[in-house]
Amino acid sequence: MDTSLIVPGVIFGLSIGSIYFLMAIGLSLCFGLMRIISLDQLLYYSVGAYITYSVNLHTGSFWLGVLAAVAAGAAVSLAIERIVFRRIYERDLTFSMITSFGVLLGGVGIIKFFWGLVPRPVPVPISEQMSIFGTEIPIYRLIVILVAIAVYIAIWLFLNRTIIGKAIRAGIENVEHVEGLGINVARLFTITFLIAGTLSALAGALHAPLIMVDPHMGLEVLAFVFMVVIIGGLGSIKGTLISSIIVGQVVSLGSLIYAPLAQMAPFAIMLLILLVKPTGLFGSVLLKR
Amino acid sequence: MEIFRASNVTKRFGALVAVNNVSYSLHEHEVAGIIGSNGAGKTTFFNLLTGMFPPDEGTIHYRDVEITHETPQQRVTRGVMRTFQLTSTFDNLTVIDNLVLAYFRAHRKASLLQLFLNTCKQHRNNEKITAILETFDLKDLRDREVRNLSLGEKRRLEIAMTMLAEPKVLLLDEPLAGLAESEIQAVLEILRRQMGRQTILIVEHKISHVKDFLQRITVMHEGSIIAEGGYDECMSHPEVRRSYWQIDIDAETSAEAGS
């Protein structure tokens, strides 16, 4: 392996891990609080990418596209929570998984209707590079990493400092008991779903310049995002961050050693971690049952 | 004055009739208890009163307003609070955070924006929370994570959380379960102080601990009420002796006749 590729490999891994992290937070919180597997988060990721593409195409401003993508992700996820999920929260886990997969497939169909099947390119907004240890690194990838760090800090402060954040943490432990305190659990669910959808759309928007935007982009990252959630431990934000770094690095550095490793190695790591710790790295006590 | 009334409520789980046509009422400032052996339907009946699930038949009224299909959250807003058989405190939060959560909901009709802007720190020195920490002897445990507390301390915290909401009706589901003798006395002392201020309904196995404390006892067996009244009256009831103490009344009577 060429050692000069290590620094860009690590940065690449961190940036791809950042995208996985932004998507996985939502999945993790949705499972932790509402006990649903929200595969439709992958739809909001695609919506985020497509809105960024369209706004960038018409206004020439990528960052305006990101803002529009976040707003669109929030609006679509809020509508789907109200129309679909509010009716199925009390159903079995598999029911929510199948329903959310249906929402995802339906959403992909709508994307195909509006944007077609042809993959769309989104230009990188910052083409400048920065020298780190003598290696030129694209500044845009560093910005993606910084956004993920900022989101982690914001989510941490939200969950640990605000009353509503504490109520969500309490709900992850036992939602019935939170309801017993008189807290409006339906509202907590909506807020959590909204946060998840918004962050998935942000992930799609930030990822758009690094890939080709196509209708099935959500399905392509599905396995990796799930791995991040499972390795980190369902419901754990800290675990999600650490596992996204692990998966990002394994994908990136693995491909430097032997290309097929990029696809295979994360699964091997996941199996290994689950063998040692079935709840994932930071799985909550409640989920150990 | 009647504050809570369940009329002919029935709850089935498949073929099992957990609560069978039960009618029950609670009066203002009364301290009442429901006892019965395991599987008698006490906790299911309790869950019907608190709205954890609706009855299949029958109605529930609170101050003459029908609340049969209201959610637990709506009932809390009316002033009905409960504790759970397994403590309902939140292990991953600190003692003070548990209290702030209970206080905030009970005393504020918060908008979404307020919920986002209010931090727990702002309420840490709230007068009522400080007073309740003192009353329940939790002051020294204030910043400790609940997972590190003993069961007795958790139970005290749980009751403190419900008291913070200043409920009109307090429903306690086996508040003494798993507690050591000294902890039982501490919890009973706290409850004694609430007598005359609140309506309290206790579901409890340890009847000997609460018998002096309860003004009225109701005995349930296989989903139905089999006796009601004072302690002595209930305990001498033949059905209760048979089902609760498993005393064979017929054998006892013939033994007495023989002697």
XYZ file of C-alpha atoms in Angstrom, chain A residues 158-167 169-171 173-185 187 191 195 284-285, chain B residues 52 72-73 76 81 84 86-93 97 100-102 104-105 110-112 115-116 118-120 123 147 161:
62
model
C -30.083 19.070 22.961
C -30.332 15.661 24.625
C -28.360 16.580 27.746
C -29.320 20.181 28.405
C -32.883 20.828 27.265
C -36.000 19.546 28.997
C -37.333 18.057 25.805
C -33.998 16.314 25.153
C -34.110 14.783 28.630
C -37.698 13.720 27.997
C -33.762 10.204 26.759
C -36.288 9.229 29.413
C -38.594 7.959 26.660
C -35.715 4.130 28.681
C -39.464 3.760 29.110
C -41.996 5.636 27.057
C -44.957 4.482 29.201
C -43.441 6.064 32.270
C -42.861 9.318 30.414
C -46.526 9.296 29.451
C -47.332 8.632 33.101
C -45.700 11.971 33.965
C -48.183 13.689 31.688
C -45.665 14.419 28.939
C -47.157 14.474 25.456
C -45.420 11.450 23.969
C -45.249 15.336 20.370
C -39.985 16.052 17.167
C -34.902 15.714 13.654
C -28.565 0.931 26.144
C -29.255 -1.325 29.120
C -52.912 2.661 30.166
C -52.801 8.700 30.604
C -51.455 12.137 29.705
C -52.488 13.471 34.484
C -51.031 10.381 38.821
C -45.599 1.669 38.869
C -41.396 -1.537 38.981
C -40.144 1.975 39.740
C -40.853 4.455 36.966
C -37.805 6.635 37.526
C -35.336 7.125 34.692
C -32.043 5.370 35.366
C -29.951 7.296 32.846
C -30.886 10.686 34.289
C -33.335 15.767 36.213
C -37.302 18.666 36.838
C -39.047 16.540 34.208
C -41.943 15.842 36.577
C -41.913 21.059 34.366
C -44.781 19.089 32.898
C -45.318 24.703 27.643
C -45.244 25.630 23.991
C -42.905 23.747 21.694
C -39.667 23.112 25.585
C -36.659 23.683 23.349
C -35.874 25.581 28.705
C -32.870 23.854 30.084
C -32.834 21.655 33.154
C -34.994 24.716 37.206
C -29.167 3.774 38.232
C -41.950 12.991 41.367
